[in-house]
PDB file of N, CA and C in Angstrom:
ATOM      1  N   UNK T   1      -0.828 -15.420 -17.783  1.00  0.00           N
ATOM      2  CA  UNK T   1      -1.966 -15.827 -18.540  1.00  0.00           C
ATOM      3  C   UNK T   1      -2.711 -14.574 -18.981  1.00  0.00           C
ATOM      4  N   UNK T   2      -3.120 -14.241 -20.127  1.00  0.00           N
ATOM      5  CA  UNK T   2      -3.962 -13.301 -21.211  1.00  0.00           C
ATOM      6  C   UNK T   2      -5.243 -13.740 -21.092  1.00  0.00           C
ATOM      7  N   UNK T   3      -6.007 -13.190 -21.181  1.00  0.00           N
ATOM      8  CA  UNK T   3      -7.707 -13.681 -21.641  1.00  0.00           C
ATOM      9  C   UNK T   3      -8.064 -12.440 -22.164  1.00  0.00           C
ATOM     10  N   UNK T   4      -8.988 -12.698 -23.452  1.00  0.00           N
ATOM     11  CA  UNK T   4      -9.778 -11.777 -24.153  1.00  0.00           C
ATOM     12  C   UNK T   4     -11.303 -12.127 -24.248  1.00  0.00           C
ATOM     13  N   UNK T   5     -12.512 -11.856 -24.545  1.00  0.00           N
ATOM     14  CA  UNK T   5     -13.695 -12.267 -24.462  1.00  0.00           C
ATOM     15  C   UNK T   5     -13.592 -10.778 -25.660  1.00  0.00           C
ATOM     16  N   UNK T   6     -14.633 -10.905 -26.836  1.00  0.00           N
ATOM     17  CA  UNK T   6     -14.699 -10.259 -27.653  1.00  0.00           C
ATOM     18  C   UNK T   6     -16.306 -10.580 -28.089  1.00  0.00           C
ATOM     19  N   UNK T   7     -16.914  -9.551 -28.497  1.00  0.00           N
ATOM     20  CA  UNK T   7     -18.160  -9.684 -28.990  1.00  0.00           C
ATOM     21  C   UNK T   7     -17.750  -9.105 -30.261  1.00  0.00           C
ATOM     22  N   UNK T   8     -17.834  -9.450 -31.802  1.00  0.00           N
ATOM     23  CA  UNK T   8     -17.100  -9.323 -32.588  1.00  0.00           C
ATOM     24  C   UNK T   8     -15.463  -8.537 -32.586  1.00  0.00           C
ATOM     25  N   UNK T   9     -15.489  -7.654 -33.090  1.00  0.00           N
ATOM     26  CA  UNK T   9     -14.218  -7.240 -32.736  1.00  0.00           C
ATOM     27  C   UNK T   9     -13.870  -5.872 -31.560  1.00  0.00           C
ATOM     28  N   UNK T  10     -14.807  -5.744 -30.928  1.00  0.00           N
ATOM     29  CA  UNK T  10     -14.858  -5.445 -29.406  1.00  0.00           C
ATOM     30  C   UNK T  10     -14.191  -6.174 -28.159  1.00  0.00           C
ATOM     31  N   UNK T  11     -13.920  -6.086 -27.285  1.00  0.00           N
ATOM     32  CA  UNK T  11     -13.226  -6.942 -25.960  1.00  0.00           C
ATOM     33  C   UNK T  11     -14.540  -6.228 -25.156  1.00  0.00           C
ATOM     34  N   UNK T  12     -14.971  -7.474 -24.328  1.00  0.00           N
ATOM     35  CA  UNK T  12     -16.398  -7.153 -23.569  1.00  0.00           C
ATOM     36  C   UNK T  12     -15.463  -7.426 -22.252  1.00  0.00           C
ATOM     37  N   UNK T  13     -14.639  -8.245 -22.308  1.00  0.00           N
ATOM     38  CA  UNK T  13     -13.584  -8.687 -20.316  1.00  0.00           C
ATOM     39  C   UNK T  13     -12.275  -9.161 -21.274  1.00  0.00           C
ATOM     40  N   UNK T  14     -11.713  -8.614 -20.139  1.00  0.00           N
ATOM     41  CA  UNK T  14      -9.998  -9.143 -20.379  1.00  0.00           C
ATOM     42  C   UNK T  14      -9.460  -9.535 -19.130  1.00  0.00           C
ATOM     43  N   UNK T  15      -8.700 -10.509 -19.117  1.00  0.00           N
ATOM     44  CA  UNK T  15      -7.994 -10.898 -17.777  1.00  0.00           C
ATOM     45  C   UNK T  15      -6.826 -11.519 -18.113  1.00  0.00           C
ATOM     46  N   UNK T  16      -6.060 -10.861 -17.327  1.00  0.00           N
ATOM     47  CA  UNK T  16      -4.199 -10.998 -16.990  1.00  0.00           C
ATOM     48  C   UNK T  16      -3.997 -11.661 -15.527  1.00  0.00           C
ATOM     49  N   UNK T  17      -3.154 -12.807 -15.741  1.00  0.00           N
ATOM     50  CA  UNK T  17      -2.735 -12.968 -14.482  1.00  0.00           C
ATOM     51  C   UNK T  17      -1.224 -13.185 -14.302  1.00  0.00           C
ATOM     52  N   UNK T  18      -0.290 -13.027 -13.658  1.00  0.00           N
ATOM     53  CA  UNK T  18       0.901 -13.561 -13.591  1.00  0.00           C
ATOM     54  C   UNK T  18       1.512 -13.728 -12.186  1.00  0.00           C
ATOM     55  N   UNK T  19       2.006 -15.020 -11.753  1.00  0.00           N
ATOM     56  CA  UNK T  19       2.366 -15.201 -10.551  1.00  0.00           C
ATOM     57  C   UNK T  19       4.069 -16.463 -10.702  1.00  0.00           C
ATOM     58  N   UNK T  20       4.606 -15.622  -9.885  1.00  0.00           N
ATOM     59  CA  UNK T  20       5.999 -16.330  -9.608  1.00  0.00           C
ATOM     60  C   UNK T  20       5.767 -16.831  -8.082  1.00  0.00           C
ATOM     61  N   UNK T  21       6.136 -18.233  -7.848  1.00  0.00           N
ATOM     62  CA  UNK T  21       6.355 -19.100  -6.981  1.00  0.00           C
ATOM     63  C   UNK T  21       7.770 -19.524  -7.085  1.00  0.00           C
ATOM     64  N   UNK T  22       8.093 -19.174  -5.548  1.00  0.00           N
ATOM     65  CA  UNK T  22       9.321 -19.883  -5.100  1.00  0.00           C
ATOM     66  C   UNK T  22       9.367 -21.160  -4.112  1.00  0.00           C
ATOM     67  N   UNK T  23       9.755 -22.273  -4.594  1.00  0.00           N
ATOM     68  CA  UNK T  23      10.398 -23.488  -4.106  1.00  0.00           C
ATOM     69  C   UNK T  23      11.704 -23.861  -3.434  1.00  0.00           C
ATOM     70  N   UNK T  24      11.924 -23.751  -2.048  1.00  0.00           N
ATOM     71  CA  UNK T  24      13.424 -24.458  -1.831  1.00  0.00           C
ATOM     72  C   UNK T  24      13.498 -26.439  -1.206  1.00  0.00           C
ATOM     73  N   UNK T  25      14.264 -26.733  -1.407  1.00  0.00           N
ATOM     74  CA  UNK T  25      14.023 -28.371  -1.107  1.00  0.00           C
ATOM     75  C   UNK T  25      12.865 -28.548  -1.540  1.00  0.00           C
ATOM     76  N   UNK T  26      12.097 -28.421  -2.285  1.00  0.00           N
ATOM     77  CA  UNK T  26      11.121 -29.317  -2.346  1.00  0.00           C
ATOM     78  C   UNK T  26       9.647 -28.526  -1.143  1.00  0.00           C
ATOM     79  N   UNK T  27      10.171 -27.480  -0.658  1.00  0.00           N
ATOM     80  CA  UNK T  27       8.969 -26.604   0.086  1.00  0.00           C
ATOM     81  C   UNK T  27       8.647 -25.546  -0.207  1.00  0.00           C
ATOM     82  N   UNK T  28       7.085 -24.558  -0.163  1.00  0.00           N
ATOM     83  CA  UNK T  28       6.934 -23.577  -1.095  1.00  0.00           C
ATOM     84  C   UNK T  28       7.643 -23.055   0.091  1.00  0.00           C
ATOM     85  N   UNK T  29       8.315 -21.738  -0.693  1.00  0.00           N
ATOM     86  CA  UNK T  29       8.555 -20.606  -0.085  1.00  0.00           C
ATOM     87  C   UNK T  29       7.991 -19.375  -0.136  1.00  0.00           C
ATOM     88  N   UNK T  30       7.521 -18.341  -1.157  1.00  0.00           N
ATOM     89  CA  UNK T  30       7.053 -17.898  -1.700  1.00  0.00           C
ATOM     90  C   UNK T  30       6.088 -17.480  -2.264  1.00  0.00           C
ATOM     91  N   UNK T  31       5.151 -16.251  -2.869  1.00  0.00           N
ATOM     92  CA  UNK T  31       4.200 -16.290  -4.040  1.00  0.00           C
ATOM     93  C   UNK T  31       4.094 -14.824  -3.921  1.00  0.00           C
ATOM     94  N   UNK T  32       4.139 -14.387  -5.104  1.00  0.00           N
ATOM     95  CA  UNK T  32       3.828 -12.859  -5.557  1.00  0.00           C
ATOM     96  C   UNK T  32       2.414 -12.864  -6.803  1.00  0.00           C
ATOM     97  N   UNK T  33       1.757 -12.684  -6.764  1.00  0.00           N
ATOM     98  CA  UNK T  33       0.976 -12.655  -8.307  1.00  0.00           C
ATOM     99  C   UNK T  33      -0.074 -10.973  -8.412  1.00  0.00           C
ATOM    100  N   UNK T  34      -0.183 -11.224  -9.736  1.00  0.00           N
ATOM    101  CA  UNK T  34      -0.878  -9.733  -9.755  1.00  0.00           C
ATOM    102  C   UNK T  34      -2.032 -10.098 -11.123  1.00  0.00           C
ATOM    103  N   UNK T  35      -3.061  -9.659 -10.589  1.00  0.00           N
ATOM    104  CA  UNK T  35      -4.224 -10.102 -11.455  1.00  0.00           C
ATOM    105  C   UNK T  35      -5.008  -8.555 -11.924  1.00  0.00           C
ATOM    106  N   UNK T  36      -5.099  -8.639 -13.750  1.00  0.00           N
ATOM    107  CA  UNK T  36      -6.391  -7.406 -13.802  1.00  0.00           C
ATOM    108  C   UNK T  36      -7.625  -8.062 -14.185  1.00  0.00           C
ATOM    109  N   UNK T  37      -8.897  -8.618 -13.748  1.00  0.00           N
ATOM    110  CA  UNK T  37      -9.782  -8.711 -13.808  1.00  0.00           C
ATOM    111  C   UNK T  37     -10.911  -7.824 -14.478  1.00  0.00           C
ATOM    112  N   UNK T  38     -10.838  -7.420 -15.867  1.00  0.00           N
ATOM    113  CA  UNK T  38     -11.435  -6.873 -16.565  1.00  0.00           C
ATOM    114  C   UNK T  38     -11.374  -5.135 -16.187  1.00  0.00           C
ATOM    115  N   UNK T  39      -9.876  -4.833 -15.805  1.00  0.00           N
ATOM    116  CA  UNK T  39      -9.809  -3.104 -14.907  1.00  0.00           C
ATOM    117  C   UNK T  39      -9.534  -3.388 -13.339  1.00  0.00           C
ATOM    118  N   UNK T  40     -10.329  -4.422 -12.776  1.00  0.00           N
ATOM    119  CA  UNK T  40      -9.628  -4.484 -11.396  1.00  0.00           C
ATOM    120  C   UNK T  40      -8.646  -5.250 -10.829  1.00  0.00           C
ATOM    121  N   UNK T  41      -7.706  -5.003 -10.002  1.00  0.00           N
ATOM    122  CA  UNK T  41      -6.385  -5.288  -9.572  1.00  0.00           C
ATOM    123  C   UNK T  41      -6.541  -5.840  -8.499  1.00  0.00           C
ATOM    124  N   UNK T  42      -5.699  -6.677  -8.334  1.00  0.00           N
ATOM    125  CA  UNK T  42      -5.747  -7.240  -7.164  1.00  0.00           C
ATOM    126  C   UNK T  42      -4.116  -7.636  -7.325  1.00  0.00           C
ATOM    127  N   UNK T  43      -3.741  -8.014  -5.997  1.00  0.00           N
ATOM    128  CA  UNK T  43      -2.093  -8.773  -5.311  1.00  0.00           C
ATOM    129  C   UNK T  43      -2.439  -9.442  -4.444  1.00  0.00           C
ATOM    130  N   UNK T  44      -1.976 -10.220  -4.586  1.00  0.00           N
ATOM    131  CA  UNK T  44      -1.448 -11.074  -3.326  1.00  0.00           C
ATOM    132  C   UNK T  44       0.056 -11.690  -3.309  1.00  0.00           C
ATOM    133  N   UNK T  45       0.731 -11.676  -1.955  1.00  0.00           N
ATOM    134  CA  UNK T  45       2.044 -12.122  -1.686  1.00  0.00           C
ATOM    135  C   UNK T  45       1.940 -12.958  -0.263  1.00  0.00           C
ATOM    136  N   UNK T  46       2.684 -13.987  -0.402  1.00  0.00           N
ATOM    137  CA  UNK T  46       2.729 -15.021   0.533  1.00  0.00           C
ATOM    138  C   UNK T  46       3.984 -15.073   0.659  1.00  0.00           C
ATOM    139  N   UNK T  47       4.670 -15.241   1.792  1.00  0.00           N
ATOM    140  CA  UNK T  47       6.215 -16.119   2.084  1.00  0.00           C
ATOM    141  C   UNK T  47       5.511 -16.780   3.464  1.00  0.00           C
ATOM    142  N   UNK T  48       6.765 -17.288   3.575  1.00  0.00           N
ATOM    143  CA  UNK T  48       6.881 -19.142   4.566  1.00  0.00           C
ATOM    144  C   UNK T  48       7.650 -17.952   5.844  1.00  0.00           C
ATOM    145  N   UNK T  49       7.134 -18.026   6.707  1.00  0.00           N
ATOM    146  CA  UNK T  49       7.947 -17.943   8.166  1.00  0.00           C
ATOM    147  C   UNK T  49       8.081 -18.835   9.253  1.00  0.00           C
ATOM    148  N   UNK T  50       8.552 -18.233  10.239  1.00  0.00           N
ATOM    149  CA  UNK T  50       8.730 -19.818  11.444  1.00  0.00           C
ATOM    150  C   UNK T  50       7.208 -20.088  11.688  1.00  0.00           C
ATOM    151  N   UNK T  51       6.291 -19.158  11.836  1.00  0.00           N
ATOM    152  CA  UNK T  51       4.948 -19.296  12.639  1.00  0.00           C
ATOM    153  C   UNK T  51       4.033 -19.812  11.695  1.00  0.00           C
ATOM    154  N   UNK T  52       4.274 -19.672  10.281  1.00  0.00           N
ATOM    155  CA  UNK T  52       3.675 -20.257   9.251  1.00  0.00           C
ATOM    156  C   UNK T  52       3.686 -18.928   7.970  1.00  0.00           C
ATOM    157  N   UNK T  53       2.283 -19.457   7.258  1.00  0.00           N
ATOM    158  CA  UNK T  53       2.624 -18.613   5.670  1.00  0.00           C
ATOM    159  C   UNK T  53       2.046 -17.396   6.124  1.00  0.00           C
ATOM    160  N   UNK T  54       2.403 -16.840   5.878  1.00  0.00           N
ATOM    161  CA  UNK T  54       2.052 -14.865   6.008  1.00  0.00           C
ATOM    162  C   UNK T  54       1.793 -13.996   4.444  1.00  0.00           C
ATOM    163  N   UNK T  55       0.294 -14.436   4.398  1.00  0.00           N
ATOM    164  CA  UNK T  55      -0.442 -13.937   2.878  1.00  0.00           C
ATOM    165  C   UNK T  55      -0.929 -12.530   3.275  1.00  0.00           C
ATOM    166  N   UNK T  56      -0.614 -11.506   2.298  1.00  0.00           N
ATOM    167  CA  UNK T  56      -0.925 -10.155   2.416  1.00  0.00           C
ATOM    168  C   UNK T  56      -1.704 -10.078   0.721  1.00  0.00           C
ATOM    169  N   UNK T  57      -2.615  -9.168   0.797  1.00  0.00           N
ATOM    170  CA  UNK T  57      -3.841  -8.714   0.143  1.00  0.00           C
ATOM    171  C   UNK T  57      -4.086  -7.177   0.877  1.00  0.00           C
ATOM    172  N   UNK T  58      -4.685  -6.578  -0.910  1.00  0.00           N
ATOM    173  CA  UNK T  58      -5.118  -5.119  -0.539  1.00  0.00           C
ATOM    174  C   UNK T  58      -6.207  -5.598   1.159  1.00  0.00           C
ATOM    175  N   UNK T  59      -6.909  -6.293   1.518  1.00  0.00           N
ATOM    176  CA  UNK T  59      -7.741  -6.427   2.427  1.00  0.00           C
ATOM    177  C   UNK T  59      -6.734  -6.605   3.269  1.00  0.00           C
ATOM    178  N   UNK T  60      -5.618  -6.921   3.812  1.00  0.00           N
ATOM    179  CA  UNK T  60      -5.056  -7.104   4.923  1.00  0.00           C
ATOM    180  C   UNK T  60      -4.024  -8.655   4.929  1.00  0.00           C
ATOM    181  N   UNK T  61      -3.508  -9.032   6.317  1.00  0.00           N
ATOM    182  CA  UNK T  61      -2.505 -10.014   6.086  1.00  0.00           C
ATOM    183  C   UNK T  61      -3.117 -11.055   7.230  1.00  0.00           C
ATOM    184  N   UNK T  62      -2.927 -12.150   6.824  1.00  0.00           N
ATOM    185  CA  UNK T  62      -3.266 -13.229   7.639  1.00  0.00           C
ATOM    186  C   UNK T  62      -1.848 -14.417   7.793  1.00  0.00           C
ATOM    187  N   UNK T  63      -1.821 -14.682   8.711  1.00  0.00           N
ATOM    188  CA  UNK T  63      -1.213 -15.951   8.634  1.00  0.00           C
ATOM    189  C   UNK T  63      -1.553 -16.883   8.820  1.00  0.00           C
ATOM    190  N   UNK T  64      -1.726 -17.965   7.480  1.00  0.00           N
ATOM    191  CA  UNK T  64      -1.839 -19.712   7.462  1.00  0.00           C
ATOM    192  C   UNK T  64      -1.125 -20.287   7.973  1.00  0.00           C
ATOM    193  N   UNK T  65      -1.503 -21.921   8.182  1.00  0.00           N
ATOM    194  CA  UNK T  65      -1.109 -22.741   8.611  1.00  0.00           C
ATOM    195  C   UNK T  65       0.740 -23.332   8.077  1.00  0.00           C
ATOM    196  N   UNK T  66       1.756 -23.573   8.754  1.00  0.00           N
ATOM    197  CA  UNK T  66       2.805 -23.678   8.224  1.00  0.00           C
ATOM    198  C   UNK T  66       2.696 -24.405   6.896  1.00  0.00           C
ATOM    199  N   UNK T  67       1.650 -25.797   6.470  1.00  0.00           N
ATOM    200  CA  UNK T  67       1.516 -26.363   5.836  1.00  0.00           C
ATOM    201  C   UNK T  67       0.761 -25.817   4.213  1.00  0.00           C
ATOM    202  N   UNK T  68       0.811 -24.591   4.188  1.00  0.00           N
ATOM    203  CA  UNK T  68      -0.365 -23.875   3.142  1.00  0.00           C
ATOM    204  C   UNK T  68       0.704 -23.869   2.219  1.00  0.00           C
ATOM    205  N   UNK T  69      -0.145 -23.949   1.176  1.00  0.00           N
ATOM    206  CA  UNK T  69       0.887 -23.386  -0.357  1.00  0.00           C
ATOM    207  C   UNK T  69      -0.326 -23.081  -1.263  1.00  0.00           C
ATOM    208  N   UNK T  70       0.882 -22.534  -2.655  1.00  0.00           N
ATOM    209  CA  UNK T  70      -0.565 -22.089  -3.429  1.00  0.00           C
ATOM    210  C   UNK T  70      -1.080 -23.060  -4.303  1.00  0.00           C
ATOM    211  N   UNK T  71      -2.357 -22.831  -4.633  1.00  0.00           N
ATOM    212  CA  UNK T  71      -3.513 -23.505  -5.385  1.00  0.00           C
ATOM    213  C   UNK T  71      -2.840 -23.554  -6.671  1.00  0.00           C
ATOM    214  N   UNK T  72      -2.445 -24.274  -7.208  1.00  0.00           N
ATOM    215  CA  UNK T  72      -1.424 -24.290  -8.725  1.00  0.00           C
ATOM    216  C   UNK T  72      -1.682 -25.849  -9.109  1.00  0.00           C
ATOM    217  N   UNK T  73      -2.133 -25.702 -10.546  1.00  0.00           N
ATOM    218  CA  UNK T  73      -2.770 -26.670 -11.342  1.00  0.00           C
ATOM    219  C   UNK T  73      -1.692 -27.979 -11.459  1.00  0.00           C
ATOM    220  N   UNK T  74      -0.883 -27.259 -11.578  1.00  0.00           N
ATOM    221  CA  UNK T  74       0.781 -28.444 -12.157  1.00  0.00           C
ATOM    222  C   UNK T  74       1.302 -29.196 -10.919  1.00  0.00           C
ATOM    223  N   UNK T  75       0.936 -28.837  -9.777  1.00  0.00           N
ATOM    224  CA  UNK T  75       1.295 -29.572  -8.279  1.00  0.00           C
ATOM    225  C   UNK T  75       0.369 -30.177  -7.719  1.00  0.00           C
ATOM    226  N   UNK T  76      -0.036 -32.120  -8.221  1.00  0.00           N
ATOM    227  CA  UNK T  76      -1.202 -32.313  -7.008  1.00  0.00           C
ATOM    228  C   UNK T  76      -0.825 -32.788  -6.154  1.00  0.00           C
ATOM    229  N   UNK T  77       0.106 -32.087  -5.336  1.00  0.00           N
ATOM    230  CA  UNK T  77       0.249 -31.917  -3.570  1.00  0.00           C
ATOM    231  C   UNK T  77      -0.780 -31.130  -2.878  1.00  0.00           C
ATOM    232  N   UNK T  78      -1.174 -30.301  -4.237  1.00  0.00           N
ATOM    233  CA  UNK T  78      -1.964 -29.003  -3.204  1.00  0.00           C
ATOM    234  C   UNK T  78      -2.955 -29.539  -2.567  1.00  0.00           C
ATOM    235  N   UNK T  79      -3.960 -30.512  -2.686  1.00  0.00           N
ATOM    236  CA  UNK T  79      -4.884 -31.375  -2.970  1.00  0.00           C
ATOM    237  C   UNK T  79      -5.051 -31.569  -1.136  1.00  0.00           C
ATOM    238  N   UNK T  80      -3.692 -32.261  -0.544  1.00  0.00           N
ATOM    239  CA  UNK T  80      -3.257 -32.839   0.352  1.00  0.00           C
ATOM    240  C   UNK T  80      -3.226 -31.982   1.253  1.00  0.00           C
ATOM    241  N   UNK T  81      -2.664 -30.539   1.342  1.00  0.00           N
ATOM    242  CA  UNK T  81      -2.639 -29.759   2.362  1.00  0.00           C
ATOM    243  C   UNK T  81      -3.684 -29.168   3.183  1.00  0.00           C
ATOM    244  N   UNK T  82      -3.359 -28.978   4.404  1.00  0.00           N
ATOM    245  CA  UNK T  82      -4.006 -27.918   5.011  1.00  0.00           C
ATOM    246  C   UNK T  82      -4.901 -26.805   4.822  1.00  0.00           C
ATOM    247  N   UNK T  83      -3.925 -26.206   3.627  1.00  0.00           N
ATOM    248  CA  UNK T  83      -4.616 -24.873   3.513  1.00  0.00           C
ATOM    249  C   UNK T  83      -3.974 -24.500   1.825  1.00  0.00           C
ATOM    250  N   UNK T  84      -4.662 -23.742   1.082  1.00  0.00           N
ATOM    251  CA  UNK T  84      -4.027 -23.665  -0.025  1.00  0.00           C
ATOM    252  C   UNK T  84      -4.482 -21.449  -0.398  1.00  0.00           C
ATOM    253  N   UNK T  85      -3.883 -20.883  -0.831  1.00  0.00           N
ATOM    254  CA  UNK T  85      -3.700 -19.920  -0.882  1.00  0.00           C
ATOM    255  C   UNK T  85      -4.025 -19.469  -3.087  1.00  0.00           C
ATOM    256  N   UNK T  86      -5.367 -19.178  -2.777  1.00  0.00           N
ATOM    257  CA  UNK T  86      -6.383 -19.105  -4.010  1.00  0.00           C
ATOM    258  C   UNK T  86      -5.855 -17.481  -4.123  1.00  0.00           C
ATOM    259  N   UNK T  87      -6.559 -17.051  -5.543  1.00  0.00           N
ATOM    260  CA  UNK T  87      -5.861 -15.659  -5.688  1.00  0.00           C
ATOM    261  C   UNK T  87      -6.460 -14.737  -4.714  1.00  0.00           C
ATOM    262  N   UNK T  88      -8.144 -15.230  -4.071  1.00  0.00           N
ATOM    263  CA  UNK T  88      -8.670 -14.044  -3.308  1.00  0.00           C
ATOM    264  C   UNK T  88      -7.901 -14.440  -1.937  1.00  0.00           C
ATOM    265  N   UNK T  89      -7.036 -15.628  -1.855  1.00  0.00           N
ATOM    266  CA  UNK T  89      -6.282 -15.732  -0.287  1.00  0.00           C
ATOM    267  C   UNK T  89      -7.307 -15.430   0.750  1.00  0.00           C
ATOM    268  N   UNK T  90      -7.742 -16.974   0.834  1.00  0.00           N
ATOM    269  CA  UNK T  90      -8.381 -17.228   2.544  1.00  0.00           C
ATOM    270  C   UNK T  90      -8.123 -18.728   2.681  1.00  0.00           C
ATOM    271  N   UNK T  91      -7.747 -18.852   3.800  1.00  0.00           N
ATOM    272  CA  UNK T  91      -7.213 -20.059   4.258  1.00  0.00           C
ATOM    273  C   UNK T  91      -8.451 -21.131   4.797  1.00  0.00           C
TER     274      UNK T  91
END
């Protein structure tokens, strides 16, 4: 996703986001995304382990609940879960 905000033909904020999610059977596995927020960066990466989801961020890594997946508009499962994994990732 692109975003421009322009005060005539100036850009006042721009924002990029792009994130790949992986699915196996029907369970997340996965999430990589990388966001510039008008110059600032941010990552976050999630995978599925035995103990549950293991989300890493420049701030550090946490592990969610086995049941977490990410916050994604096109899936209302997310709705239902436990825990859902937003771009700033906190469970």
């Amino acid at each position: 996703m692109r975003m421009a905000v322009k005060l005539g033909p100036v850009p006042v904020f721009r924002y990029r986001h792009h994130a790949v999610e992986r699915w196996t059977g029907g369970r997340f596995a996965s999430l990589e995304t990388t966001t510039d927020s008008n110059g600032k960066a941010e990552r976050v990466s999630a995978r599925r382990t035995d103990t549950g989801v293991v989300i890493e961020t420049a701030k550090g890594r946490i592990t969610g609940p086995a049941g977490a997946r990410p916050f994604t508009h096109w899936n209302p499962e997310v709705f239902t879960g436990p825990c859902s994994i937003p771009r700033r990732a906190s469970c």
